[in-house]
Coordinates of C-alpha atoms in Angstrom, one line a residue:
Chain A
M1224 CA 125.3 82.4 77.0
T1225 CA 124.6 84.2 80.2
G1226 CA 127.5 86.3 80.0
T1227 CA 126.2 86.9 76.4
T1228 CA 123.1 88.0 77.4
A1229 CA 124.0 90.1 80.0
H1230 CA 126.4 92.2 77.0
I1231 CA 122.8 92.2 75.1
V1232 CA 120.8 93.7 78.0
R1233 CA 123.5 96.4 79.0
T1234 CA 123.4 96.9 75.1
L1235 CA 119.9 97.6 75.5
L1236 CA 119.2 99.7 78.4
L1237 CA 123.0 102.2 77.3
S1238 CA 121.0 102.2 73.8
L1239 CA 118.1 103.5 76.1
I1240 CA 119.4 106.1 77.5
T1241 CA 121.0 107.6 75.1
L1242 CA 117.7 107.4 72.6
L1243 CA 116.5 109.2 76.0
G1244 CA 119.3 111.5 76.3
V1245 CA 119.0 112.2 72.6
S1246 CA 115.4 113.2 72.9
V1247 CA 116.3 115.8 75.8
L1248 CA 119.0 117.4 73.5
I1249 CA 116.5 117.6 70.0
F1250 CA 114.3 119.3 72.8
L1251 CA 116.5 121.8 74.8
M1252 CA 117.7 123.0 71.2
L1253 CA 114.5 123.8 70.3
R1254 CA 113.4 125.7 73.5
V1255 CA 116.7 127.9 73.8
L1256 CA 116.3 129.7 71.2
P1257 CA 116.1 133.0 71.6
G1258 CA 112.3 134.0 71.0
D1259 CA 109.6 132.0 71.2
P1260 CA 109.0 128.7 70.4
A1261 CA 105.8 128.9 69.8
R1262 CA 106.5 131.4 66.8
V1263 CA 109.5 129.8 66.1
L1264 CA 107.8 126.1 65.7
A1265 CA 104.5 128.2 64.5
G1266 CA 106.8 129.4 61.6
L1267 CA 107.2 132.7 60.0
N1268 CA 103.7 133.6 58.0
A1269 CA 101.8 132.3 61.0
S1270 CA 99.4 134.2 62.2
E1271 CA 99.2 135.6 66.3
E1272 CA 95.8 134.0 66.8
Q1273 CA 98.0 130.2 65.2
V1274 CA 100.3 131.4 67.3
S1275 CA 98.9 131.4 70.3
R1276 CA 97.1 128.1 69.8
L1277 CA 99.8 126.8 68.8
R1278 CA 101.1 128.3 72.7
E1279 CA 98.6 126.6 74.0
Q1280 CA 98.9 123.6 72.9
L1281 CA 102.7 122.7 73.6
G1282 CA 101.6 124.1 77.3
L1283 CA 104.7 126.8 76.9
D1284 CA 103.6 128.4 80.3
E1285 CA 103.8 125.2 82.4
S1286 CA 107.1 123.7 83.1
L1287 CA 110.2 122.4 80.9
L1288 CA 109.5 119.1 83.0
S1289 CA 106.3 119.0 82.3
Q1290 CA 106.8 120.0 78.6
Y1291 CA 109.1 117.9 77.9
W1292 CA 106.9 114.5 80.0
S1293 CA 103.9 115.8 77.3
F1294 CA 106.5 116.0 73.7
I1295 CA 107.9 112.4 75.0
T1296 CA 104.2 110.5 75.4
G1297 CA 103.2 112.4 72.3
V1298 CA 106.3 110.8 70.8
L1299 CA 106.2 106.9 72.1
T1300 CA 102.2 107.3 71.1
G1301 CA 103.4 108.2 67.4
D1302 CA 102.2 112.0 67.9
L1303 CA 105.9 113.8 66.3
G1304 CA 103.1 117.2 66.5
Q1305 CA 102.4 119.2 63.5
S1306 CA 104.1 120.6 60.8
A1307 CA 104.2 124.6 60.3
R1308 CA 104.1 124.6 56.4
T1309 CA 101.6 121.7 55.2
S1310 CA 99.7 121.6 58.6
R1311 CA 100.0 117.8 58.1
P1312 CA 100.9 116.0 61.2
V1313 CA 105.2 115.7 61.1
A1314 CA 104.4 111.4 61.8
S1315 CA 103.2 111.1 58.2
E1316 CA 105.3 113.8 56.6
I1317 CA 108.3 111.3 57.4
A1318 CA 106.0 108.1 56.9
V1319 CA 105.6 109.1 53.2
R1320 CA 109.4 110.3 52.0
L1321 CA 110.8 107.7 54.8
P1322 CA 110.8 104.7 52.2
A1323 CA 112.4 106.8 48.9
T1324 CA 115.7 106.8 51.6
L1325 CA 115.4 103.5 52.5
I1326 CA 115.8 102.0 49.4
L1327 CA 118.3 104.6 48.2
A1328 CA 120.2 104.1 51.9
V1329 CA 120.0 99.8 51.3
V1330 CA 120.8 99.8 47.7
A1331 CA 124.0 102.2 48.2
T1332 CA 125.0 99.9 51.2
V1333 CA 124.4 96.8 48.8
I1334 CA 127.2 99.0 46.2
G1335 CA 129.2 99.1 48.8
S1336 CA 129.9 96.0 50.8
V1337 CA 130.0 94.2 48.0
V1338 CA 131.7 96.5 45.4
G1339 CA 134.4 97.6 48.7
V1340 CA 134.7 94.0 50.1
T1341 CA 136.0 92.8 46.7
A1342 CA 137.9 95.4 45.7
G1343 CA 140.0 95.7 50.0
V1344 CA 140.6 91.7 49.3
L1345 CA 141.7 91.9 45.8
A1346 CA 143.9 95.1 46.9
A1347 CA 144.8 92.7 50.2
V1348 CA 145.6 89.1 48.1
R1349 CA 147.3 91.3 45.7
R1350 CA 149.5 93.6 48.0
N1351 CA 151.9 96.1 46.1
S1352 CA 151.0 95.2 42.9
L1353 CA 150.3 97.1 40.5
V1354 CA 146.2 96.8 41.3
D1355 CA 146.8 97.4 44.6
H1356 CA 147.8 101.0 43.8
A1357 CA 145.2 101.2 41.7
I1358 CA 142.5 99.8 44.1
S1359 CA 144.0 102.0 47.0
S1360 CA 144.8 105.3 44.9
V1361 CA 141.1 105.3 43.4
A1362 CA 139.2 104.2 47.4
M1363 CA 141.8 107.5 48.6
M1364 CA 140.4 109.8 45.8
G1365 CA 137.0 107.6 47.0
V1366 CA 136.9 109.0 50.5
S1367 CA 137.6 113.0 49.7
M1368 CA 135.5 113.7 47.0
P1369 CA 132.6 116.0 48.1
V1370 CA 129.9 113.8 47.5
Y1371 CA 127.5 116.7 45.8
W1372 CA 130.1 116.9 43.4
L1373 CA 130.6 113.9 42.9
G1374 CA 126.8 113.8 42.4
L1375 CA 126.6 116.4 39.5
L1376 CA 129.3 115.4 37.5
L1377 CA 127.4 112.0 37.4
I1378 CA 125.0 114.0 35.9
L1379 CA 126.6 115.9 33.8
L1380 CA 128.3 112.8 32.6
F1381 CA 125.5 110.1 32.4
A1382 CA 122.7 112.2 31.7
V1383 CA 123.6 115.1 29.9
T1384 CA 126.5 114.4 27.5
L1385 CA 125.7 110.7 27.1
G1386 CA 121.8 110.7 28.2
W1387 CA 122.0 107.0 28.7
L1388 CA 120.1 107.6 32.9
P1389 CA 117.5 110.1 33.9
A1390 CA 119.6 113.6 35.4
A1391 CA 116.7 113.7 38.6
G1392 CA 113.9 112.7 39.7
S1393 CA 111.4 109.3 41.4
G1394 CA 109.6 108.7 38.0
E1395 CA 111.8 105.9 35.9
P1396 CA 113.2 102.7 37.9
L1397 CA 116.2 103.9 36.1
S1398 CA 116.2 107.2 38.6
I1399 CA 118.1 105.4 41.9
V1400 CA 120.9 104.4 39.9
L1401 CA 122.4 107.7 39.6
P1402 CA 121.7 108.8 43.3
A1403 CA 122.4 105.7 44.2
V1404 CA 126.0 105.2 43.5
T1405 CA 126.8 108.9 44.3
L1406 CA 126.4 108.1 48.0
A1407 CA 127.5 104.9 47.9
A1408 CA 130.3 106.2 46.5
F1409 CA 132.4 107.3 50.5
S1410 CA 131.0 104.1 51.9
T1411 CA 132.5 101.7 49.0
A1412 CA 135.8 103.8 49.0
L1413 CA 136.3 103.6 53.1
I1414 CA 135.0 99.5 53.2
S1415 CA 137.8 98.6 50.6
R1416 CA 140.0 100.6 52.5
M1417 CA 138.8 98.7 56.6
T1418 CA 138.6 95.6 54.0
R1419 CA 142.0 95.4 52.6
A1420 CA 143.8 96.6 56.6
S1421 CA 141.8 94.1 58.5
M1422 CA 142.5 91.7 55.1
L1423 CA 146.8 92.0 55.8
E1424 CA 146.5 91.6 59.5
V1425 CA 144.8 88.1 59.5
L1426 CA 146.7 86.9 55.9
G1427 CA 149.6 87.5 58.2
Q1428 CA 148.7 84.8 60.5
D1429 CA 150.1 81.2 61.8
Y1430 CA 146.4 79.6 60.7
I1431 CA 146.6 81.3 56.8
R1432 CA 149.8 79.2 57.2
T1433 CA 148.8 76.2 57.9
A1434 CA 145.5 76.0 55.3
Q1435 CA 148.4 76.7 53.3
A1436 CA 150.3 73.9 54.0
K1437 CA 147.9 71.5 54.1
G1438 CA 147.0 72.1 50.8
A1439 CA 143.9 73.7 50.7
A1440 CA 143.3 76.0 47.6
P1441 CA 144.0 79.6 47.3
P1442 CA 140.7 81.1 46.8
T1443 CA 139.2 78.6 50.6
V1444 CA 141.8 80.1 52.2
I1445 CA 140.9 83.9 51.6
V1446 CA 137.3 83.5 51.7
K1447 CA 137.2 81.2 54.8
H1448 CA 139.9 81.9 56.9
G1449 CA 141.0 84.9 56.1
L1450 CA 137.3 87.4 54.7
R1451 CA 135.3 85.3 57.1
N1452 CA 137.7 86.0 60.2
A1453 CA 138.7 89.6 59.1
F1454 CA 135.2 90.5 58.6
I1455 CA 134.2 91.8 62.1
P1456 CA 136.2 95.2 61.4
V1457 CA 134.1 95.1 58.4
L1458 CA 131.1 94.6 59.5
T1459 CA 131.6 97.6 62.3
V1460 CA 132.3 100.0 59.4
I1461 CA 129.2 98.3 56.7
S1462 CA 126.8 99.1 59.5
L1463 CA 128.3 102.2 60.8
Q1464 CA 128.3 103.1 57.2
F1465 CA 124.1 102.4 56.4
G1466 CA 123.0 105.0 59.4
A1467 CA 126.2 107.6 57.9
L1468 CA 124.3 106.9 54.7
L1469 CA 121.1 108.1 55.9
G1470 CA 122.5 111.6 56.8
G1471 CA 124.4 112.2 53.2
A1472 CA 121.4 111.7 52.0
V1473 CA 120.9 114.7 52.4
L1474 CA 123.1 116.2 50.2
T1475 CA 122.9 113.2 47.3
E1476 CA 118.8 113.7 47.8
T1477 CA 119.5 117.4 47.0
V1478 CA 121.3 117.1 44.6
F1479 CA 119.1 114.3 42.7
G1480 CA 115.8 115.5 43.4
W1481 CA 115.2 112.6 44.9
P1482 CA 112.2 112.8 47.0
G1483 CA 113.5 111.2 50.7
I1484 CA 113.5 112.5 54.1
G1485 CA 116.5 113.8 53.9
R1486 CA 114.9 116.6 51.4
L1487 CA 112.2 117.1 53.5
L1488 CA 114.8 118.4 56.2
V1489 CA 116.8 120.4 54.1
D1490 CA 113.4 121.7 53.4
S1491 CA 112.3 122.2 56.3
I1492 CA 114.7 123.7 58.0
G1493 CA 114.9 126.4 54.5
A1494 CA 111.1 127.3 55.8
R1495 CA 111.8 127.5 59.7
D1496 CA 109.8 124.3 59.9
F1497 CA 111.2 123.4 63.1
A1498 CA 108.8 121.3 64.1
V1499 CA 109.4 118.7 60.8
V1500 CA 113.5 119.4 61.9
Q1501 CA 112.8 117.5 65.2
G1502 CA 110.9 114.9 64.3
I1503 CA 113.1 114.1 61.6
V1504 CA 116.5 114.2 63.7
L1505 CA 114.0 112.2 66.0
V1506 CA 113.8 109.5 63.5
Y1507 CA 117.1 109.0 62.4
A1508 CA 118.9 109.4 66.1
A1509 CA 116.2 106.6 66.6
A1510 CA 117.8 104.4 63.5
F1511 CA 121.2 104.8 64.0
I1512 CA 120.8 104.6 67.9
L1513 CA 118.5 100.6 67.0
L1514 CA 121.1 100.1 64.2
N1515 CA 124.1 99.5 66.8
V1516 CA 122.4 96.7 69.0
V1517 CA 121.7 95.5 66.0
V1518 CA 125.5 95.3 65.0
D1519 CA 126.7 94.3 69.0
V1520 CA 123.9 91.2 68.6
L1521 CA 125.4 90.2 65.0
Y1522 CA 129.5 90.4 66.6
V1523 CA 128.0 87.2 68.6
V1524 CA 126.3 85.6 65.3
V1525 CA 129.5 86.2 63.0
D1526 CA 132.2 85.4 65.3
P1527 CA 132.5 82.5 67.6
R1528 CA 135.1 83.6 69.4
I1529 CA 133.4 86.5 70.9
R1530 CA 131.0 85.6 74.1
Y1531 CA 130.8 88.1 76.9
Chain B
M158 CA 164.1 113.0 63.7
T159 CA 164.1 109.5 62.9
A160 CA 159.6 110.7 62.7
W161 CA 160.9 112.9 59.4
R162 CA 162.7 110.5 58.1
R163 CA 160.1 107.9 57.9
F164 CA 157.5 110.5 56.6
R165 CA 160.2 111.7 54.3
G166 CA 159.9 108.7 52.9
H167 CA 156.8 108.5 52.2
P168 CA 155.6 110.7 49.4
P169 CA 151.6 110.5 49.1
G170 CA 152.0 112.0 52.7
L171 CA 154.8 114.8 51.4
I172 CA 152.8 115.2 48.4
G173 CA 149.7 116.7 50.8
L174 CA 152.0 118.5 52.8
G175 CA 152.7 120.2 49.1
I176 CA 148.9 120.7 48.5
V177 CA 147.6 121.4 51.8
L178 CA 151.0 124.9 52.1
V179 CA 150.0 125.5 47.9
F180 CA 146.6 126.4 49.2
V181 CA 147.7 128.4 52.3
A182 CA 150.3 129.5 49.9
L183 CA 146.6 130.7 47.8
A184 CA 145.4 131.9 50.8
V185 CA 147.1 134.8 52.4
F186 CA 148.8 135.7 49.3
A187 CA 145.3 136.3 47.4
P188 CA 145.9 140.1 47.5
V189 CA 149.2 139.8 45.9
L190 CA 148.3 137.1 43.6
S191 CA 145.4 138.4 41.9
P192 CA 144.2 141.8 40.8
Y193 CA 140.5 141.1 41.6
D194 CA 138.1 142.1 44.1
P195 CA 136.5 138.3 44.9
N196 CA 133.5 140.4 45.8
A197 CA 133.3 143.1 42.6
Q198 CA 130.6 142.7 40.8
D199 CA 130.4 142.7 36.6
L200 CA 127.6 141.8 35.1
G201 CA 129.1 142.7 31.5
S202 CA 131.7 139.9 31.5
A203 CA 129.3 137.4 33.5
I204 CA 129.7 133.5 32.4
Q205 CA 132.5 133.9 30.8
G206 CA 134.7 130.4 30.2
P207 CA 138.5 130.4 31.3
S208 CA 141.1 132.7 29.6
A209 CA 143.9 135.1 29.8
E210 CA 142.3 138.1 31.8
H211 CA 140.3 134.9 33.6
W212 CA 142.2 132.4 34.2
L213 CA 139.2 129.8 35.8
G214 CA 136.8 132.2 34.5
T215 CA 133.7 134.6 36.1
D216 CA 130.3 133.4 37.3
Q217 CA 127.4 134.5 37.0
L218 CA 127.8 138.1 38.8
G219 CA 130.7 137.8 36.4
R220 CA 133.3 138.0 39.3
D221 CA 136.6 136.0 38.8
I222 CA 136.6 132.4 40.1
A223 CA 140.3 132.0 40.7
T224 CA 139.6 135.0 42.5
R225 CA 137.2 133.7 44.9
L226 CA 138.5 130.1 44.7
M227 CA 141.5 132.0 46.8
Y228 CA 139.9 134.2 48.7
G229 CA 137.6 131.5 49.5
G230 CA 140.1 129.0 50.9
R231 CA 140.9 131.1 53.5
I232 CA 137.5 130.5 54.6
S233 CA 138.0 126.8 54.1
L234 CA 141.1 126.4 56.0
L235 CA 139.8 129.2 58.9
I236 CA 137.0 126.7 59.3
G237 CA 139.2 123.4 59.0
V238 CA 141.4 124.7 61.7
L239 CA 139.2 126.5 64.5
A240 CA 136.5 123.4 64.7
V241 CA 138.8 121.4 64.6
S242 CA 140.6 123.7 67.5
I243 CA 137.3 123.7 69.1
G244 CA 136.6 119.4 68.5
L245 CA 140.2 119.1 70.2
A246 CA 139.8 121.5 73.2
V247 CA 136.3 119.6 74.5
G248 CA 137.1 115.8 74.0
V249 CA 140.9 116.1 74.7
P250 CA 139.7 116.5 78.2
L251 CA 136.4 114.9 78.4
G252 CA 138.4 111.8 76.9
I253 CA 140.9 111.5 79.1
L254 CA 138.6 111.3 82.2
A255 CA 136.6 109.3 80.7
G256 CA 139.7 107.0 80.7
Y257 CA 141.6 107.6 82.9
Y258 CA 138.4 107.6 86.0
G259 CA 136.3 105.1 84.1
G260 CA 133.0 104.7 86.5
W261 CA 130.2 106.9 86.5
A262 CA 132.9 110.1 84.6
D263 CA 133.3 107.4 81.4
L264 CA 129.4 106.1 81.9
A265 CA 128.4 110.0 81.5
I266 CA 130.7 111.2 79.3
S267 CA 131.1 108.0 76.5
R268 CA 126.7 108.4 76.7
L269 CA 128.1 111.3 75.1
A270 CA 129.8 110.9 72.7
D271 CA 127.4 108.3 71.6
M272 CA 124.2 110.8 71.6
M273 CA 125.8 113.6 69.2
F274 CA 127.2 110.5 66.8
A275 CA 123.6 109.4 67.1
F276 CA 123.3 112.8 65.4
T277 CA 126.1 112.0 62.9
S278 CA 127.7 114.9 62.0
I279 CA 125.9 116.1 58.9
L280 CA 122.3 116.3 61.0
L281 CA 123.9 118.0 64.0
A282 CA 125.8 120.2 62.0
L283 CA 122.9 121.4 60.0
T284 CA 120.3 121.6 63.2
L285 CA 122.7 123.4 64.8
V286 CA 122.9 125.5 62.3
A287 CA 119.3 125.5 61.9
V288 CA 118.6 127.1 65.2
L289 CA 121.7 129.1 65.7
G290 CA 121.0 130.9 62.2
V291 CA 123.4 131.1 59.1
S292 CA 126.6 132.9 60.3
L293 CA 129.7 132.1 59.5
Q294 CA 130.8 131.7 63.5
N295 CA 127.8 130.0 64.1
V296 CA 129.0 127.3 61.0
I297 CA 132.8 127.6 62.8
I298 CA 130.9 126.1 66.1
A299 CA 129.0 123.6 64.6
V300 CA 131.8 121.8 62.4
G301 CA 133.6 122.1 65.8
I302 CA 130.5 120.3 67.7
S303 CA 130.5 118.1 65.7
V304 CA 134.4 116.9 65.8
I305 CA 133.5 116.2 69.4
P306 CA 132.6 112.7 69.7
V307 CA 135.5 111.8 67.4
I308 CA 137.9 112.9 69.4
I309 CA 136.4 111.3 72.8
R310 CA 136.2 108.0 72.0
L311 CA 139.7 108.4 70.5
V312 CA 140.8 109.5 73.5
R313 CA 139.2 107.3 75.6
S314 CA 140.6 104.3 74.0
S315 CA 144.0 106.0 73.8
V316 CA 143.7 106.5 77.2
L317 CA 142.2 103.4 78.2
S318 CA 145.4 101.5 77.4
I319 CA 148.2 104.0 78.4
R320 CA 146.4 103.3 81.7
E321 CA 147.5 100.3 81.6
E322 CA 151.3 100.6 80.8
P323 CA 154.2 100.2 83.3
Y324 CA 155.4 103.7 83.3
V325 CA 152.1 105.0 83.9
E326 CA 152.2 102.0 87.2
A327 CA 156.0 103.6 87.9
A328 CA 155.1 107.1 88.4
R329 CA 152.2 106.1 90.4
M330 CA 155.0 103.3 93.1
L331 CA 156.7 106.6 93.1
G332 CA 153.9 108.6 94.8
A333 CA 153.1 111.1 91.1
G334 CA 149.8 112.6 91.7
D335 CA 147.0 112.0 89.1
L336 CA 147.4 115.6 87.6
R337 CA 150.9 114.9 87.1
I338 CA 150.2 111.3 85.7
I339 CA 147.4 113.0 83.3
T340 CA 149.8 115.6 81.5
R341 CA 153.5 114.2 82.0
H342 CA 152.2 110.6 80.6
V343 CA 148.6 109.9 79.7
F344 CA 148.2 113.5 77.3
R345 CA 152.4 112.6 75.8
N346 CA 151.7 109.5 75.0
A347 CA 147.5 110.1 73.4
L348 CA 148.8 112.8 71.3
T349 CA 150.2 110.6 68.5
P350 CA 146.7 109.6 67.5
V351 CA 145.2 112.8 68.2
L352 CA 147.9 114.3 65.7
V353 CA 147.2 112.0 63.2
H354 CA 142.6 112.0 63.8
G355 CA 143.2 116.2 64.2
T356 CA 144.8 116.3 61.1
L357 CA 142.0 113.9 58.9
S358 CA 139.2 115.9 60.8
I359 CA 141.0 119.4 59.3
G360 CA 139.8 117.5 55.5
V361 CA 135.9 116.5 57.2
S362 CA 135.2 119.3 58.6
I363 CA 136.1 121.8 56.0
L364 CA 133.5 118.5 53.8
L365 CA 131.0 119.6 56.1
A366 CA 131.1 123.4 56.1
A367 CA 131.0 123.3 52.2
G368 CA 128.2 120.8 52.1
L369 CA 126.8 123.5 54.3
G370 CA 127.3 126.0 51.9
F371 CA 125.7 123.7 49.1
L372 CA 122.4 123.5 50.6
G373 CA 122.8 127.0 51.6
L374 CA 123.5 126.6 55.2
G375 CA 126.6 128.2 55.5
V376 CA 128.8 131.2 54.7
Q377 CA 126.4 133.4 53.1
S378 CA 126.9 135.3 49.9
P379 CA 128.6 137.2 48.7
T380 CA 131.6 135.6 51.0
A381 CA 133.2 133.2 48.5
E382 CA 133.2 130.1 50.2
W383 CA 133.5 127.2 48.1
G384 CA 130.8 124.7 48.7
T385 CA 128.5 127.8 48.5
M386 CA 129.8 128.5 45.1
L387 CA 129.6 125.3 43.9
G388 CA 125.5 125.4 45.2
E389 CA 124.8 128.7 43.5
G390 CA 126.8 127.7 40.2
R391 CA 124.4 124.4 40.3
Q392 CA 121.5 126.2 38.6
F393 CA 123.8 126.6 35.5
I394 CA 125.3 122.9 35.4
F395 CA 124.4 122.1 31.6
S396 CA 124.8 125.5 30.6
A397 CA 128.3 126.5 32.2
P398 CA 129.9 123.5 33.9
H399 CA 132.9 125.3 35.1
L400 CA 130.7 127.5 37.4
T401 CA 130.7 124.8 39.5
T402 CA 134.0 122.3 38.3
F403 CA 136.1 124.5 39.8
P404 CA 134.7 125.2 43.0
G405 CA 134.3 120.9 43.1
V406 CA 138.1 120.8 42.5
A407 CA 139.4 122.8 44.9
I408 CA 136.8 121.5 48.1
F409 CA 138.1 117.9 46.6
L410 CA 141.7 118.4 46.4
A411 CA 142.0 120.1 50.4
I412 CA 139.9 116.8 52.0
L413 CA 142.9 114.8 49.0
A414 CA 145.6 116.3 51.0
F415 CA 144.7 116.3 54.2
N416 CA 143.7 112.8 54.1
L417 CA 147.2 111.9 52.3
L418 CA 149.0 114.1 55.5
G419 CA 146.9 112.4 58.3
D420 CA 147.8 109.1 56.5
G421 CA 151.6 110.0 56.2
L422 CA 151.7 111.7 59.8
R423 CA 150.2 107.8 61.0
D424 CA 152.8 105.8 59.1
A425 CA 155.7 108.2 60.4
L426 CA 154.7 108.4 64.4
D427 CA 153.1 104.9 64.3
P428 CA 155.5 102.2 62.9
R429 CA 153.1 99.6 65.1
M430 CA 150.2 100.9 62.7
R431 CA 152.2 101.2 59.7
S432 CA 153.4 97.7 59.8
V433 CA 149.1 96.2 59.3
D434 CA 148.5 99.4 57.1
R435 CA 151.1 99.9 54.7
P436 CA 153.2 96.6 55.4
A437 CA 157.4 97.8 54.5
G438 CA 157.7 93.9 52.0

């Protein structure tokens, strides 16, 4: 097990380096901007006085290195700066909207995993049948669908024409249905394609034939022998998709007026409120990196063959 | 030409190629095919449904939607091809360096790719456009940069396995230098996955650029761009859904076409992958 521990420590170290690099990239992106970063960070409507106060706050007369140092120590103590639009701390702006995005991403991931894995297994087991062709075709369309257009189509059908579900906002419990389904569409399609390919490979293995020859019931063979072994690449896709969903939420939240951090990001870019942009990108990146570490550790748990 | 024969025997790939060719033809011959100027406003005939005069109707400023879609195809295809070119021009050399030399080069380059991945492509493109400012050129750069990490990882992993092949070992024993091995053996054998992924990436880039346009952070009006058209038509979604439907169909078909083409190329060029994803039996 020492090998496994060493691997996890190594993964953690590399992730820490990546996270540090991301913070440097975000920091530099805003500082290499043409013009005065204080003016940019303060926003378009800031007065001369506000700009000079911010310049002092940011210590822009100091060296780049010491500026980064105060930025990163601020981040580590939960201080992400101040929003130019609302004058509230960026951290609390994000904290208020983060739950909405997380709920959306979690529900979409659950939909994507359950529907995607089921469809993928079905397509693989009934390979080259009508069911397989139908599932594969729908999946192909799913990975080609612009999420914002799908959202609009679903609004037209379920909110306008049928009147079953609310078109936008987050006021009612049912409000989450359309955005979650929209957001889940791409992942569902991708997960089903991955599951199908992975299952086909596994179902061709000798141990599957052995299990069948021993007289194991088909469902047992498919789930216990097939899916369990086919699950590693599927797990990778599911976890990467969760990260991508956080990003994809930017578009979905805009279509449905969902009050998450994706929409906050778009609004902040529109208002050139770069302190908030910086904070959100940092939070997203940290979440994505953390997720990758968790998956890496999960591999060892799910697949006993993996030992480092 | 066995690859071409395999490709021919794969209907989805052919359909993808067909759609791509139609889009290219529509984009190239737009001025010949349409009597309208894509930006000419005619407020007297704003928001009309499809008719003999305007096949796909007119938008909120009375512009012909079919014409704007054809000219918009130029922008989308341009963005797709140029963005992927940027991704390949930067990603392929870095991927080869990381995979072939390993060690510090690999550690540094892979970390860079990880960092870019951590942004996720949409956030990376959004942030870059926010910083650089909104213009066609900056959209291409932003989308192109977001393609780089995918190509780095892909090329690196192909090169890692190619490096161990007997023919590379043989070339080295015959006294071939690194540069010769890389250009003559490694690059050539890494070409297939790059070609397949490059094709798929064109679709992804078009999708991403249209997404930026939809958010109002892509190619700006009055230039006809599919995502921007969709975004601007959104406010008329209840009264005139055709303003969003037709650009939506265009984006969907373009991405579907590049996905089908990419899948077809993979099946034709790499029979080993074929046996897994699309068994012959």
